[in-house]
GROMACS .gro file of C-alpha atoms in nm:
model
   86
    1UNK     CA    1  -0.738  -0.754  -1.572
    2UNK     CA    2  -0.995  -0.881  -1.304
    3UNK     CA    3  -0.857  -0.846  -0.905
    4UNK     CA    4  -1.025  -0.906  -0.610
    5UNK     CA    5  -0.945  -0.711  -0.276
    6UNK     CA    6  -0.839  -1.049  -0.106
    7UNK     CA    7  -0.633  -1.118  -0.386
    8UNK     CA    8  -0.509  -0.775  -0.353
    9UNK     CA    9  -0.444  -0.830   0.039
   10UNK     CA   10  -0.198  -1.161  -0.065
   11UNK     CA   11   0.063  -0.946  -0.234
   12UNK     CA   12   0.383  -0.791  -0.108
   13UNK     CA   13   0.402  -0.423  -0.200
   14UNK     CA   14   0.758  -0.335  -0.311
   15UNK     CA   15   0.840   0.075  -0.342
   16UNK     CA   16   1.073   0.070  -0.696
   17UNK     CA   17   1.269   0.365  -0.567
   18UNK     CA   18   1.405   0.259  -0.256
   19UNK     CA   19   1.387  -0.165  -0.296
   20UNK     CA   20   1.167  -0.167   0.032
   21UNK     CA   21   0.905  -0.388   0.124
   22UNK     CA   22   0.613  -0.211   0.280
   23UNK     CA   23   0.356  -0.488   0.352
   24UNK     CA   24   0.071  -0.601   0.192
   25UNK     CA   25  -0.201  -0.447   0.125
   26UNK     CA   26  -0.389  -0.264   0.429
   27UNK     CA   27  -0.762  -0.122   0.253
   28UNK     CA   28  -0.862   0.003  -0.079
   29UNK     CA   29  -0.931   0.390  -0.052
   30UNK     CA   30  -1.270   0.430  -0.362
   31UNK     CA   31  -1.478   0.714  -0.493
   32UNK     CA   32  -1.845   0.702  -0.447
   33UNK     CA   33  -1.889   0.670  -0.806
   34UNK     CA   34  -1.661   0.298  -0.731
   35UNK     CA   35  -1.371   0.374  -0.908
   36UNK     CA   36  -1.055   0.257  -0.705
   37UNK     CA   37  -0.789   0.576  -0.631
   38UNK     CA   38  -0.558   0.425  -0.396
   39UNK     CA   39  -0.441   0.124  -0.207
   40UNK     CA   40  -0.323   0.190   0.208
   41UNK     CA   41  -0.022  -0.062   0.294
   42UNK     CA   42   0.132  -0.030   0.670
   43UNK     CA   43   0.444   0.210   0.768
   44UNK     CA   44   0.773   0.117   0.867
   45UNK     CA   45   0.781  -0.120   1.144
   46UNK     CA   46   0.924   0.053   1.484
   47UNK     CA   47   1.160  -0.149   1.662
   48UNK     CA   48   0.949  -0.030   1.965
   49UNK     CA   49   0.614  -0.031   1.946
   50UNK     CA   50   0.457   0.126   2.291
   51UNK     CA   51   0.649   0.444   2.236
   52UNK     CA   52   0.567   0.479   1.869
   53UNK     CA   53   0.290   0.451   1.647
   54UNK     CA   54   0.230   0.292   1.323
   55UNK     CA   55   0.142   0.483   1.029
   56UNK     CA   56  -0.009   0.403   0.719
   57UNK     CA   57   0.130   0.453   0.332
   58UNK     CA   58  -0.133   0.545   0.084
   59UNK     CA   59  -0.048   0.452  -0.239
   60UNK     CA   60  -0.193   0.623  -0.552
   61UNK     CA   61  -0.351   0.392  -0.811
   62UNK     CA   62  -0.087   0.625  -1.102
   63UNK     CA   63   0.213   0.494  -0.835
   64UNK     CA   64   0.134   0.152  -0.933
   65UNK     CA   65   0.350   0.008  -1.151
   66UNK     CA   66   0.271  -0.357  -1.194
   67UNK     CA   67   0.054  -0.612  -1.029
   68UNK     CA   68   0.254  -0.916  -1.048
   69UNK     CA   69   0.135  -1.282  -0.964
   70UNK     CA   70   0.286  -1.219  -0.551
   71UNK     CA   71   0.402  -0.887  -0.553
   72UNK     CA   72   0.268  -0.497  -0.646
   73UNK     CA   73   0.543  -0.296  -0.773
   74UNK     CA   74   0.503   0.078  -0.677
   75UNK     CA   75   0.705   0.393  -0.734
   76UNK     CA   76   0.663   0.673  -0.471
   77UNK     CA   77   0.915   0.959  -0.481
   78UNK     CA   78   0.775   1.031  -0.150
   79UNK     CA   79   0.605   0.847   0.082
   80UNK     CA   80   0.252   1.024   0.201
   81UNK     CA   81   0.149   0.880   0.592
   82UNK     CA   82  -0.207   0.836   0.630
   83UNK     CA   83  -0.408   1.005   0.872
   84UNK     CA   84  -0.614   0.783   1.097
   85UNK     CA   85  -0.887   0.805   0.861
   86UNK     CA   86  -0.674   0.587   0.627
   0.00000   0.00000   0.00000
């Protein structure tokens, strides 16, 4: 199956183990050799936003469970925050 990033960036990602909606999709983290490894969606939201800040979820391509026609179905036993390389 054929995706394009900004079809990528439409979909709601969905963690299977918890039910929670993290976003959609942030950036795609690639190899030099192309191949895609990961996906970066946003953290949880913070019900204050000057005194905290946001960090990212990567998402390992193996955590991906389906690509559905509007949302990506993941399972992360844990959740891994991006540096701010991500």
């Amino acid at each position: 199956m054929d995706i394009t990033f900004c079809e990528l960036r439409e979909k709601e990602v969905v963690n299977l183990a918890d039910g929670k909606r993290l976003g959609r999709v942030q950036d795609l983290v690639i190899e030099p050799c192309g191949k895609v490894i990961g996906l970066v969606v946003p953290g949880e939201k913070k019900l204050i936003k000057a005194l905290s800040r946001d960090e990212s979820i990567f998402v390992a391509w193996k955590n991906i469970v389906k690509l559905g026609d509007d949302v990506i179905l993941i399972d992360l036993n844990g959740i891994v925050p991006c540096n701010n390389n991500c």
